[in-house]
Coordinates of C-alpha atoms in Angstrom, one line a residue:
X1 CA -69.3 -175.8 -97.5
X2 CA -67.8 -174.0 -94.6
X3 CA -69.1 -173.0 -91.6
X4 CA -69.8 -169.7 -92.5
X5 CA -72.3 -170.9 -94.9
X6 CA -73.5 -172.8 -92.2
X7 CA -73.8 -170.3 -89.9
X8 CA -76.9 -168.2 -89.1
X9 CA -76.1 -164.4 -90.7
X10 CA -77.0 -163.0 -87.3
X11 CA -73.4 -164.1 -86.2
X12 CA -72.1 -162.0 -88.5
X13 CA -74.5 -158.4 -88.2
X14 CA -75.4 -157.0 -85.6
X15 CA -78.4 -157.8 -83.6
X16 CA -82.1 -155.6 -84.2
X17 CA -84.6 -155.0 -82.0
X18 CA -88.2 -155.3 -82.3
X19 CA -90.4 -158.3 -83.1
X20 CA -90.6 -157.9 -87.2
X21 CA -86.6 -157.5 -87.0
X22 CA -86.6 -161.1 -84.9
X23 CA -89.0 -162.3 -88.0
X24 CA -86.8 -161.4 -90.5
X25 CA -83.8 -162.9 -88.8
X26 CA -85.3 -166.3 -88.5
X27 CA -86.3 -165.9 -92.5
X28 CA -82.8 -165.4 -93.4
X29 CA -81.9 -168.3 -91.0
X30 CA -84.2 -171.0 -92.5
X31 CA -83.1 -169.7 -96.3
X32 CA -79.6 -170.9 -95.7
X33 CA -80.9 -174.2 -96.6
X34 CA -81.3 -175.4 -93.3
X35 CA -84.8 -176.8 -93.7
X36 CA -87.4 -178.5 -91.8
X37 CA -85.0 -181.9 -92.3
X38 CA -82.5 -180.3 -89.4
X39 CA -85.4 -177.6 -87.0
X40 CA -88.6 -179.8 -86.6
X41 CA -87.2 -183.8 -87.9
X42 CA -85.0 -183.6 -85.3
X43 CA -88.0 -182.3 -83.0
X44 CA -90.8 -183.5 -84.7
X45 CA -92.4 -184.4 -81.4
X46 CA -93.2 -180.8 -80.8
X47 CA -95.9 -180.9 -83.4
X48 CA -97.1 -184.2 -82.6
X49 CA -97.4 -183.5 -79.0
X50 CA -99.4 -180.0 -80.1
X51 CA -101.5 -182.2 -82.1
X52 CA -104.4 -181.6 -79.3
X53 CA -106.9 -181.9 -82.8
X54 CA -107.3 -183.5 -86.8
X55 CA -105.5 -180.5 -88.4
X56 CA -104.8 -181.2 -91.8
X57 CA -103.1 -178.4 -93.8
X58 CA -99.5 -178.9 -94.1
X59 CA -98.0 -176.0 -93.9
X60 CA -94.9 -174.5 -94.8
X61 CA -91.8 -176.7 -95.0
X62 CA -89.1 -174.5 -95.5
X63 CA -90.7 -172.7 -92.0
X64 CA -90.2 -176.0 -90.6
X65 CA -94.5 -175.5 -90.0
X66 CA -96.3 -178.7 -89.8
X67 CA -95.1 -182.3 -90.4
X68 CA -96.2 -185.9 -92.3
X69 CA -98.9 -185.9 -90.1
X70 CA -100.6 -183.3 -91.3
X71 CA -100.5 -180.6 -88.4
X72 CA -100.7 -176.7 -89.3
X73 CA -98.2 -174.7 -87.0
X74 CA -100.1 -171.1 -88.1
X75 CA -103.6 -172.9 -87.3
X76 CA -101.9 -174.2 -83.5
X77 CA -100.9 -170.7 -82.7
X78 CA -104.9 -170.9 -82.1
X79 CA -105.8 -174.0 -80.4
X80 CA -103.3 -174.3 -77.6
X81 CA -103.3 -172.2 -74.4
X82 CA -101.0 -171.3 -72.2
X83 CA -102.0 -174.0 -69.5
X84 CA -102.3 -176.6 -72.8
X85 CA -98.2 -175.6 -73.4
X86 CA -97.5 -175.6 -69.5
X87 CA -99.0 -179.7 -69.9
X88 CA -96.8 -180.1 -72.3
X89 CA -93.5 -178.9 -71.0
X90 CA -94.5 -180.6 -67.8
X91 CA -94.8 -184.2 -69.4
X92 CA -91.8 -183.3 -71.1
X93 CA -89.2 -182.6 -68.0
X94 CA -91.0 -184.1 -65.2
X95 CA -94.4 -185.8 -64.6
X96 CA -94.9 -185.2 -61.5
X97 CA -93.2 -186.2 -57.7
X98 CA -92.8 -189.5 -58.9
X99 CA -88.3 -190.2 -58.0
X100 CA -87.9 -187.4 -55.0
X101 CA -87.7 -189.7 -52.8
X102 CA -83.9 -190.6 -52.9
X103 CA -83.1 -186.4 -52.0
X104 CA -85.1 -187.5 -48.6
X105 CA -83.3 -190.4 -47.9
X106 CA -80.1 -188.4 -48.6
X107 CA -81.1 -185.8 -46.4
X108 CA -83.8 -186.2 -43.9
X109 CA -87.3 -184.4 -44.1
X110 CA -85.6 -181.1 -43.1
X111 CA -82.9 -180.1 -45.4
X112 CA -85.5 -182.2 -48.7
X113 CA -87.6 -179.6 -47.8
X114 CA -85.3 -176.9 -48.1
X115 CA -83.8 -178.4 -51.4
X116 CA -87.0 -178.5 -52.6
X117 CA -88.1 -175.0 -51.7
X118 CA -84.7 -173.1 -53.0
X119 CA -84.1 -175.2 -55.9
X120 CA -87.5 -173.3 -57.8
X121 CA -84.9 -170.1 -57.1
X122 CA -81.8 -171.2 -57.2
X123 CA -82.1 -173.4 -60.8
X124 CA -85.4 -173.9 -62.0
X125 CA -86.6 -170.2 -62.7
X126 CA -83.2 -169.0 -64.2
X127 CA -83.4 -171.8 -66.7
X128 CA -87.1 -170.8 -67.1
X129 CA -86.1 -167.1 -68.2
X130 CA -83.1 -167.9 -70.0
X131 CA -85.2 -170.3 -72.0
X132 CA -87.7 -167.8 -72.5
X133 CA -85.6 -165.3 -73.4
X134 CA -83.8 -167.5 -76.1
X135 CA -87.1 -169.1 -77.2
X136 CA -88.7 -165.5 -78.0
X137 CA -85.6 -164.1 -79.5
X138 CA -84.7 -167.5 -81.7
X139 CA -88.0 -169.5 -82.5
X140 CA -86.9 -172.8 -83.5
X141 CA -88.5 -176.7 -82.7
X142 CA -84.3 -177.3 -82.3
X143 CA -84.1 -175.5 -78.8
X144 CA -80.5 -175.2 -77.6
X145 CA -79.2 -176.6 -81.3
X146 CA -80.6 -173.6 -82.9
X147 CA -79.6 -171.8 -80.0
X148 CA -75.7 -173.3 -79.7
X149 CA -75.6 -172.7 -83.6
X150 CA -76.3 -168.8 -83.6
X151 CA -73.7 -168.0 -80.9
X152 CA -70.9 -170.6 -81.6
X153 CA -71.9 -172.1 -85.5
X154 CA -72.8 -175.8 -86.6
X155 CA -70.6 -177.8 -84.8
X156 CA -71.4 -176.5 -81.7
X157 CA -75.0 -177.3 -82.5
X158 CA -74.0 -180.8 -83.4
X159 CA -72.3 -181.4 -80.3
X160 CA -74.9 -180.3 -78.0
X161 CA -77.5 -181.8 -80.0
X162 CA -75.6 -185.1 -79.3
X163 CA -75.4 -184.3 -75.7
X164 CA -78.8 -183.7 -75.5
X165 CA -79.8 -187.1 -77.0
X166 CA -76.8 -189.2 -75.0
X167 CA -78.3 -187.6 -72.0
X168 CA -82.5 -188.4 -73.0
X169 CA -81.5 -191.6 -73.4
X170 CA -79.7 -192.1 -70.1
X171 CA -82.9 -190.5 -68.7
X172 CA -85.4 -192.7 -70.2
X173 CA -83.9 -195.9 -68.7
X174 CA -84.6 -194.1 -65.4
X175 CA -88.1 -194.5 -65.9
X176 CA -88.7 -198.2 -65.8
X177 CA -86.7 -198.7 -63.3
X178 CA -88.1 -196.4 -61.0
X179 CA -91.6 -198.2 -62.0
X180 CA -90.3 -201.5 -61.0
X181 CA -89.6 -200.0 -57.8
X182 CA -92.8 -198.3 -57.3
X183 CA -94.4 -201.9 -57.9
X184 CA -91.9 -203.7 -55.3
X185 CA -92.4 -201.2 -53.1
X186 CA -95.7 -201.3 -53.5
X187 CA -96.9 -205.2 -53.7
X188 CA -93.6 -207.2 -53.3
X189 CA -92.0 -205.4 -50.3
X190 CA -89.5 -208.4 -49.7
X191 CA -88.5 -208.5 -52.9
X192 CA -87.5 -204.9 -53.0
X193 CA -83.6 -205.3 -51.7
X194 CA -83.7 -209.0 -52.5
X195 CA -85.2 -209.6 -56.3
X196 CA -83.0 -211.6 -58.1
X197 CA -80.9 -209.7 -60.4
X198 CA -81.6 -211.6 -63.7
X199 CA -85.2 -212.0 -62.6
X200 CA -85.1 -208.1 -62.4
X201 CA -83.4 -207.4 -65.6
X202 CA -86.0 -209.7 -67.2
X203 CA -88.9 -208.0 -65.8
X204 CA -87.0 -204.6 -66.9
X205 CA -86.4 -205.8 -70.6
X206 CA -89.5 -206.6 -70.9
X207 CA -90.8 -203.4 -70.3
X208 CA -88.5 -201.7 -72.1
X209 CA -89.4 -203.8 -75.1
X210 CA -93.6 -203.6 -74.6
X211 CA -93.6 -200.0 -74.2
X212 CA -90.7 -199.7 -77.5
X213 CA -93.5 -201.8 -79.6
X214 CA -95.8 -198.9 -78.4
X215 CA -93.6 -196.5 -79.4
X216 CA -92.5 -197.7 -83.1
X217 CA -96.3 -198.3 -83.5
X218 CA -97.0 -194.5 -83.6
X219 CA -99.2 -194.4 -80.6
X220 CA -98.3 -190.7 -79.0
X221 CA -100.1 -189.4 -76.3
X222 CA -101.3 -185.9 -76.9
X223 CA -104.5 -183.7 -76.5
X224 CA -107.1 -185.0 -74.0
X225 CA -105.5 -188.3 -73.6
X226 CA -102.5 -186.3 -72.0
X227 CA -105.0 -184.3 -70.1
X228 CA -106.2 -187.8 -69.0
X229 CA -102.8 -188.8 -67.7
X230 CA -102.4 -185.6 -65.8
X231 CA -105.8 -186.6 -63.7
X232 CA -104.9 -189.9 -63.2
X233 CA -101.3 -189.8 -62.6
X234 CA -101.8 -186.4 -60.2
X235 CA -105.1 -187.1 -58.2
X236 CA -103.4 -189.7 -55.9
X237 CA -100.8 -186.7 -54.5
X238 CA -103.8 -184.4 -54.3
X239 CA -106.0 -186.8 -52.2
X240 CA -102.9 -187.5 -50.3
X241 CA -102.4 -183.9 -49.6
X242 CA -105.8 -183.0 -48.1
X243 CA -106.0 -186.6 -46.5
X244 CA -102.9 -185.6 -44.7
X245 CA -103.1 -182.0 -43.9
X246 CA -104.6 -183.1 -40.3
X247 CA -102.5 -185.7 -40.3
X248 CA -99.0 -183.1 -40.4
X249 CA -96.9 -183.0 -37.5
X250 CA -94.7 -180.2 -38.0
X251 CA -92.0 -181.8 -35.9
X252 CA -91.4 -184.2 -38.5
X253 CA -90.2 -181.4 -40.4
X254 CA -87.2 -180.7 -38.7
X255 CA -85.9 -184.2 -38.2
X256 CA -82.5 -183.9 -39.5
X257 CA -79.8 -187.1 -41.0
X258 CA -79.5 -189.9 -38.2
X259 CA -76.6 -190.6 -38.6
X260 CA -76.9 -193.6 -41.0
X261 CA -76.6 -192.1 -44.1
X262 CA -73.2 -193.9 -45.0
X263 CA -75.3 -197.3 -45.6
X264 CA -76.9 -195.1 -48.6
X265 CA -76.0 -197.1 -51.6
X266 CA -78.3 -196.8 -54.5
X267 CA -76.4 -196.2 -56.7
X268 CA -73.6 -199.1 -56.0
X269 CA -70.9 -197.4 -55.2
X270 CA -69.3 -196.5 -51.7
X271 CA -69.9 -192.9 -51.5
X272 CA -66.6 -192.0 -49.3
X273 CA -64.2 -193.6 -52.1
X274 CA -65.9 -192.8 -55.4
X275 CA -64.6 -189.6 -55.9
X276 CA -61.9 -187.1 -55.4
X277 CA -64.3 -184.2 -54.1
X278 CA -63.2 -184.1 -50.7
X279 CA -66.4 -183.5 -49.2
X280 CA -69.1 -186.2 -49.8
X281 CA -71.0 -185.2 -46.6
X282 CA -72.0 -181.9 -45.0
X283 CA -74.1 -181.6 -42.0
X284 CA -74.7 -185.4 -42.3
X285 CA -76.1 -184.7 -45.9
X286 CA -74.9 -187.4 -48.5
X287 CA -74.3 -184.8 -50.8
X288 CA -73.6 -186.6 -54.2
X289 CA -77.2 -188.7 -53.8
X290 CA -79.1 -185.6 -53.1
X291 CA -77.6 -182.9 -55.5
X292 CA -77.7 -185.3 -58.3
X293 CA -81.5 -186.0 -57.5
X294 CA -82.7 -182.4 -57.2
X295 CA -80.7 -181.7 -59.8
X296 CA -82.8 -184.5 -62.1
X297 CA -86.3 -183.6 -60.6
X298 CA -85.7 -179.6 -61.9
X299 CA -83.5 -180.3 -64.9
X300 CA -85.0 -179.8 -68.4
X301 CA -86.8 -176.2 -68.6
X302 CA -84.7 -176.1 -71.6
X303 CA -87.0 -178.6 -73.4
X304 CA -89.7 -175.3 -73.4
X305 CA -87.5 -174.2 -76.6
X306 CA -88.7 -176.6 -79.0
X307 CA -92.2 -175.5 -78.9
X308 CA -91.4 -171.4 -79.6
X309 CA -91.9 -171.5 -82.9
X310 CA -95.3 -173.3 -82.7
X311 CA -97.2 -171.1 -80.6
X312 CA -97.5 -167.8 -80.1
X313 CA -95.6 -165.4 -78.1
X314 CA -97.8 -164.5 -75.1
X315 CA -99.0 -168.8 -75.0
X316 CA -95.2 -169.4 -74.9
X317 CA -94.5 -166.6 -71.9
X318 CA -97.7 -168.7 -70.0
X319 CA -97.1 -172.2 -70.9
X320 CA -93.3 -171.6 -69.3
X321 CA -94.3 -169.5 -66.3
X322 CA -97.1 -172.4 -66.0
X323 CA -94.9 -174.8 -66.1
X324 CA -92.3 -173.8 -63.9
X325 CA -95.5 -173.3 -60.9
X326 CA -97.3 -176.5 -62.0
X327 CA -93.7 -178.5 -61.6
X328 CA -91.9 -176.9 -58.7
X329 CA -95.5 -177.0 -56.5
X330 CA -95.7 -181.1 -57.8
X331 CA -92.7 -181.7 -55.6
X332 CA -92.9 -179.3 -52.6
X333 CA -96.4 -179.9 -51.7
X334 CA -96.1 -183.9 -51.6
X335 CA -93.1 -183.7 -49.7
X336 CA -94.5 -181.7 -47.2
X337 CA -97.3 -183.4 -46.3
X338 CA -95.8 -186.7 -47.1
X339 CA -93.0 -186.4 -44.5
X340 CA -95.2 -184.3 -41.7
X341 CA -98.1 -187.1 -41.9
X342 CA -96.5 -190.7 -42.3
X343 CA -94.2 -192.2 -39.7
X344 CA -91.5 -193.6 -42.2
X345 CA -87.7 -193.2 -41.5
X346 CA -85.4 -191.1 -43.4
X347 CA -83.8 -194.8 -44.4
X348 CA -87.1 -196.1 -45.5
X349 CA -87.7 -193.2 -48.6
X350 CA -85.9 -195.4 -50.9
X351 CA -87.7 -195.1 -55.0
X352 CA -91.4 -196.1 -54.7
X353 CA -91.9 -194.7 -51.1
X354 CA -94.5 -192.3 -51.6
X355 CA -96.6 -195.6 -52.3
X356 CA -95.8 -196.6 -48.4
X357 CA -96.5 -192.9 -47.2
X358 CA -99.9 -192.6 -49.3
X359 CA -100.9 -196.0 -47.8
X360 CA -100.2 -195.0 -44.3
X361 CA -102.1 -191.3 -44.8
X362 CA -105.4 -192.5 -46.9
X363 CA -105.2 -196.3 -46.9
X364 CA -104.2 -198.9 -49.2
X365 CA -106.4 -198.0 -52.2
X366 CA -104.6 -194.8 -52.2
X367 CA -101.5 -196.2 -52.4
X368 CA -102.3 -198.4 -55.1
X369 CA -103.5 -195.9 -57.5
X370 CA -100.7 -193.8 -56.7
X371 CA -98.7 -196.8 -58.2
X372 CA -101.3 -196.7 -61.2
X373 CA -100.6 -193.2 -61.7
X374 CA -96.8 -193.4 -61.4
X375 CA -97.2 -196.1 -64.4
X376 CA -99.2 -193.8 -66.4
X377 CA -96.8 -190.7 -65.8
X378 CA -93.7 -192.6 -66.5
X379 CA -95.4 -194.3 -69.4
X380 CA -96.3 -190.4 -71.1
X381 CA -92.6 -189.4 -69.9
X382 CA -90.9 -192.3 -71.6
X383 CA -92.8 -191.7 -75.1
X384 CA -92.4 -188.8 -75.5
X385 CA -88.3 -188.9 -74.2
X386 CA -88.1 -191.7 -76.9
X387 CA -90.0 -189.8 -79.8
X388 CA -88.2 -186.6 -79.1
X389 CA -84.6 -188.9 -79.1
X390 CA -85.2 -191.3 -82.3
X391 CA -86.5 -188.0 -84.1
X392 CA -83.6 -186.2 -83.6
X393 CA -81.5 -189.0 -84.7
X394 CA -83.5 -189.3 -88.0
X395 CA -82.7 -185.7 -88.4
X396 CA -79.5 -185.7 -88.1
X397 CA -79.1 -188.9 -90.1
X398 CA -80.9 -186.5 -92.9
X399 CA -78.5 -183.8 -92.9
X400 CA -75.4 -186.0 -93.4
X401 CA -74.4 -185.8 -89.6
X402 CA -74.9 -189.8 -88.8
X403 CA -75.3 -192.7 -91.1
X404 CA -78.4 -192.8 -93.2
X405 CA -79.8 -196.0 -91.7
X406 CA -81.1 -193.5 -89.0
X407 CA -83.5 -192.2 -91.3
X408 CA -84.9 -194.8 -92.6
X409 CA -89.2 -195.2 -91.6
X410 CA -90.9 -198.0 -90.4
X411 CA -94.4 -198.4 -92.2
X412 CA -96.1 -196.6 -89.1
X413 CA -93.6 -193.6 -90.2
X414 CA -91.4 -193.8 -87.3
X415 CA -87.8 -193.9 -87.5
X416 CA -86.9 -197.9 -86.8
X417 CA -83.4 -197.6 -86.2
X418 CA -83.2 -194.4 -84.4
X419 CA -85.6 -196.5 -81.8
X420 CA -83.4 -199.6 -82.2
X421 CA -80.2 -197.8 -80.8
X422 CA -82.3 -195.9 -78.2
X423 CA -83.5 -198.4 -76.9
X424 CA -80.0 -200.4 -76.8
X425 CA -78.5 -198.3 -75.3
X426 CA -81.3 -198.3 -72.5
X427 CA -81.3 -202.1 -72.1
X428 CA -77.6 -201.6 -71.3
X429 CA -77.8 -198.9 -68.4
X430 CA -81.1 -200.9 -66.7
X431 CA -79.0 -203.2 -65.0
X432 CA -77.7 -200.2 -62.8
X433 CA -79.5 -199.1 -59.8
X434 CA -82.2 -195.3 -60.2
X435 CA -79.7 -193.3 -58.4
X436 CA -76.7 -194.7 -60.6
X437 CA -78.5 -194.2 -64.1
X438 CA -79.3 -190.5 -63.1
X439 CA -76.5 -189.4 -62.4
X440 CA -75.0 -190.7 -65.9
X441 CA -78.2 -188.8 -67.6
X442 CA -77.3 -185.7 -65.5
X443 CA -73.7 -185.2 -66.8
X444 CA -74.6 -185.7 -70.1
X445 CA -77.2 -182.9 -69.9
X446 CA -75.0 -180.7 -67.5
X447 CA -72.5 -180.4 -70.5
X448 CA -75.7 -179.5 -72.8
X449 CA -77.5 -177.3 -71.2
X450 CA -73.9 -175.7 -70.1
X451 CA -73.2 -174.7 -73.8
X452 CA -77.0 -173.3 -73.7
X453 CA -76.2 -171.1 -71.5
X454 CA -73.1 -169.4 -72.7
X455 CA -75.3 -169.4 -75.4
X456 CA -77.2 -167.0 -73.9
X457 CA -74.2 -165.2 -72.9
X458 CA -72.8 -164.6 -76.3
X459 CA -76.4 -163.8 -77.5
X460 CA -78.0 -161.8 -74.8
X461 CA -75.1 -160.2 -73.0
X462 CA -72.0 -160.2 -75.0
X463 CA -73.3 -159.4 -78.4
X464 CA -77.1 -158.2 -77.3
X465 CA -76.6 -154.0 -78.7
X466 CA -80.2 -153.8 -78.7
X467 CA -80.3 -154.4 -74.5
X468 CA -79.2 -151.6 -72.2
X469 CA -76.6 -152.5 -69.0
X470 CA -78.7 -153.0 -66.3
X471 CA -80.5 -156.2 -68.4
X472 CA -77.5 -157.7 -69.6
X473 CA -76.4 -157.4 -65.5
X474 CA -79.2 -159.0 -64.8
X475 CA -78.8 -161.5 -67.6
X476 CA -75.2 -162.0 -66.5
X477 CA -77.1 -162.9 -62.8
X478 CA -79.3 -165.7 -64.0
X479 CA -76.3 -167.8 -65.3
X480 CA -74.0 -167.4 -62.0
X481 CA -76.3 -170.2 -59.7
X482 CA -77.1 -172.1 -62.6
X483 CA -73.1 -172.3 -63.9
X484 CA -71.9 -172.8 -60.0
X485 CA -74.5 -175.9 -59.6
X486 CA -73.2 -177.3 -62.6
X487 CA -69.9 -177.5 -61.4
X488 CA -71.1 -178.8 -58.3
X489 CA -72.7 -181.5 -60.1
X490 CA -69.6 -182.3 -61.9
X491 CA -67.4 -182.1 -58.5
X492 CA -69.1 -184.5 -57.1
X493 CA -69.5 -187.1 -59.8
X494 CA -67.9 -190.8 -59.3
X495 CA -64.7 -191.9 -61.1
X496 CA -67.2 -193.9 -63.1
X497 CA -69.3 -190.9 -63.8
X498 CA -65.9 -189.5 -65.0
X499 CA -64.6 -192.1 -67.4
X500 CA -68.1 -192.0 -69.0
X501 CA -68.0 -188.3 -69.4
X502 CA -64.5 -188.1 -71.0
X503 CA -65.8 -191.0 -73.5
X504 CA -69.4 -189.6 -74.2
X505 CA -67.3 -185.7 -75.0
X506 CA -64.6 -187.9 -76.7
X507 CA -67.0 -189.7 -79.2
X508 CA -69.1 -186.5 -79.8
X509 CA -65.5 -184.5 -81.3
X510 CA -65.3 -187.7 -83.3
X511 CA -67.9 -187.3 -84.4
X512 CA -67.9 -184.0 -85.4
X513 CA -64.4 -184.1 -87.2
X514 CA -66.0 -187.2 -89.1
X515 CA -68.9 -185.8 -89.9
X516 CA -67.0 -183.1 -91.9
X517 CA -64.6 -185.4 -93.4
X518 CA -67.9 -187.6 -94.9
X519 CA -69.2 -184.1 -96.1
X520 CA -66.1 -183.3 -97.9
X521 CA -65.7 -186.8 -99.3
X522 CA -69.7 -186.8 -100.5
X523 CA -68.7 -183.2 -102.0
X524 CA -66.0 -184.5 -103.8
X525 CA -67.9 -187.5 -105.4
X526 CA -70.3 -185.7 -106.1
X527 CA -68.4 -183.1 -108.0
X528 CA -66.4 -185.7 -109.4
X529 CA -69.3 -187.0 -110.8
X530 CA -70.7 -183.8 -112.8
X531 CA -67.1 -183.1 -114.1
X532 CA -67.2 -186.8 -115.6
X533 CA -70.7 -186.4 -117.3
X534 CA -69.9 -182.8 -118.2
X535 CA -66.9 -183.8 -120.3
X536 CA -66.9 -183.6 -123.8
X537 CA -65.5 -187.0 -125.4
X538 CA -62.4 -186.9 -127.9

């Protein structure tokens, strides 16, 4: 099969306008065999996470509606809401002001707070529209892959779909590794620069491995219980907020870098000699810490996509505007009064601090739940990054694009060895320090959501007939910051970052050219195999 069979027949027509025209597109999309194996296994989580009650019609599966457990995607279209969908996305791509920390000690209070005020501008909302705009126009629980596919064909889908997962991966072994530091932090504050390193990795693994069980088990947090999370894991930055609005000395605000930001060093390299971008500092900023950590807190508005095709259009329009207010404000607000009311230096916001300012603002109690809720937050983020990753493997192993063993179920009906390599390749990147593993996750995804957005140039500026000129200017706007701070991201990457990079693109192409070699080989068999029964015997 080649890829024009593959290949969505809007790539090959002209693009309509009107909503029943966008209906009948994705019709002739999912009848090109491209069933519910390659737009919801490899997304499955959207449904589960929409699950927010017992549905239990089926739905369509060629649509790609609904899923083993039972979930109606018509009878969801009703149940969720706008601020329900903003939850969602939220979990999905943030959780909360839980990992800023680093862009402060990077920076000083003054020039965090203006990263944290333009970012919402200069990243976050163009990859909010963009996403919104694709989302609308292609409904699919694939996102970017269904996305990647319509501008560019199949391959390109493959390859950012395996971007996407290298980079969710990397992500998840953020998360408990920042936990462990909220706890140090926290309870163990001479243990924080001085744990032992295998004691650490111990205590890491076995984190990893409890909340894996958890995962393989089926247990997904969804409906009120992520409502429940939200509460428990936000409360702590509200009470901190109006504890420490009397407490905010404005001065603090404009406290700029001491001086001593060369010692910065989470992420275990020397800043000045790991790369060739010849300017590692600006204004006594240590630029590569604190791009690569705004860049993590605002990434993943993409992940909005998957759930298109599950609500309707106005819930999907809400949930991302709600989203993109409920996440930006989550980081903005804390910081604010966190560096205007507590007295701690810009070298003592390492990971976990917001634990020290909360204690210093409300008292000890406060600081302790807000470790409590950090667990609880990176807990929700970390299942669903792992469901979201081990699904799409299974996916792909279904359509032929990895080995098989990927799709095979455990008895709890979630994809074993999809988990097992996830969760490998975490326990190999835990070692590294928060700063260090970020960085990995945020090339990988810079490459993704990169191809997303030319994406959106071949489909909503270059080939977009049914848009008039001054929309496809002002689509052509949206991707300018967004492209630039890519390339920023990339300039100022480490040698390391780099050889990583060039291997995690290298073994993608492999992957791709084997991938087709497999499916011409199985074709063959296969044909080889009717032509043998069909023959008539002398």
């Amino acid at each position: 099969m080649d890829n024009s069979e593959l290949s969505s027949p809007l790539l090959y027509s002209p693009a309509s306008s009107g909503d029943d025209d966008v209906g009948d597109a994705d019709d002739r999309y999912d009848s090109l065999g491209k069933t519910s194996k390659q737009h919801t296994s490899s997304r499955s989580l959207t449904s589960s996470l929409l699950a927010t009650s017992g549905s239990s019609s089926g739905g369509d599966p060629e649509r790609g509606e609904g899923r083993s457990s039972g979930i109606d995607a018509p009878a969801m279209e009703h149940k969720m809401s706008g601020f329900m969908l903003a939850v969602l996305i939220f979990f999905t791509m943030s959780g909360g002001p839980i990992g800023v920390e680093p862009s402060i000690r990077a920076a000083g209070n003054l020039y965090a707070i203006i990263g944290f005020a333009v970012m919402p501008f200069l990243w976050a909302l163009p990859e909010v529209l963009i996403t919104t705009e694709l989302g609308l126009r292609y409904p699919c629980a694939s996102g970017g892959v269904r996305w990647c596919e319509e501008a560019f064909g199949p391959k390109a889908g493959l390859l950012v779909g395996y971007l996407g997962w290298i980079s969710g991966v990397a992500n998840n072994a953020t998360l408990p590794v920042l936990f462990l530091q909220y706890v140090l932090n926290q309870f163990y504050p001479h243990l924080y620069d001085d744990i032992n390193a295998l004691l650490r990795y111990g205590i890491l693994v076995g984190i990893t491995l409890l909340l894996t069980i958890v995962n393989y088990r089926g247990v997904e947090i969804v409906g009120k219980v992520l409502l429940f999370v939200l509460v428990i894991s936000m409360a702590p930055f509200l009470i901190m907020v109006i504890m420490g609005i009397p407490q905010v000395n404005t001065d603090r605000w404009l406290q700029t870098p001491n001086g001593a930001t060369e010692t910065f060093n989470d992420d275990m390299l020397d800043l000045s000699q790991s790369g060739w971008f010849p300017w590692q500092y600006a204004a006594g900023i240590a630029l590569r810490p604190f791009i690569n950590n705004l860049y993590w807190c605002y990434n993943g508005f993409d992940q909005g996509g998957h759930y298109s095709n599950s609500v309707t259009k106005d819930v999907f329009k809400r949930g991302m505007a709600g989203a993109f207010f409920l996440t930006c404000s989550s980081y903005l607000v804390p910081v604010l009064i966190a560096t205007g009311a507590s007295n701690l230096s810009q070298s003592e916001w390492t990971a976990g601090a917001f634990a020290t300012a909360a204690t210093e603002i409300g008292g000890k109690w406060l600081g302790n739940w807000m470790v409590v809720g950090a667990g609880l937050s990176l807990m929700a983020l970390f299942f669903g990054e792992m469901s979201a990753d081990s699904l799409q493997l299974m996916g792909m192993a279904e359509l032929g694009q990895v080995p098989s063993i990927f799709a095979t179920k455990s008895r709890y009906n979630t994809p074993t060895y999809a988990i097992l390599l996830g969760m490998a390749v975490i326990l190999c990147l835990i070692p590294f320090d928060f700063q260090f593993i970020i960085e990995l996750s945020n090339v990988g995804y810079c490459f993704a959501v990169t191809m997303e957005f030319l994406a959106f140039f071949q489909l909503r500026i270059r080939k977009a007939d049914d848009i008039q000129l001054l929309r496809k200017i002002g689509n052509s706007m949206l991707l300018i910051p967004t492209l630039l701070f890519n390339l920023l991201v990339i300039c100022l990457a480490s040698y390391v970052t780099y050889i990583y990079a060039v291997s995690m693109i290298a073994f993608g192409v492999v992957l791709i050219h084997a991938t087709s070699i497999w499916r011409c080989i199985k074709r063959d068999k296969v044909g080889a195999t009717q032509d043998a029964k069909g023959a008539t015997p002398l």
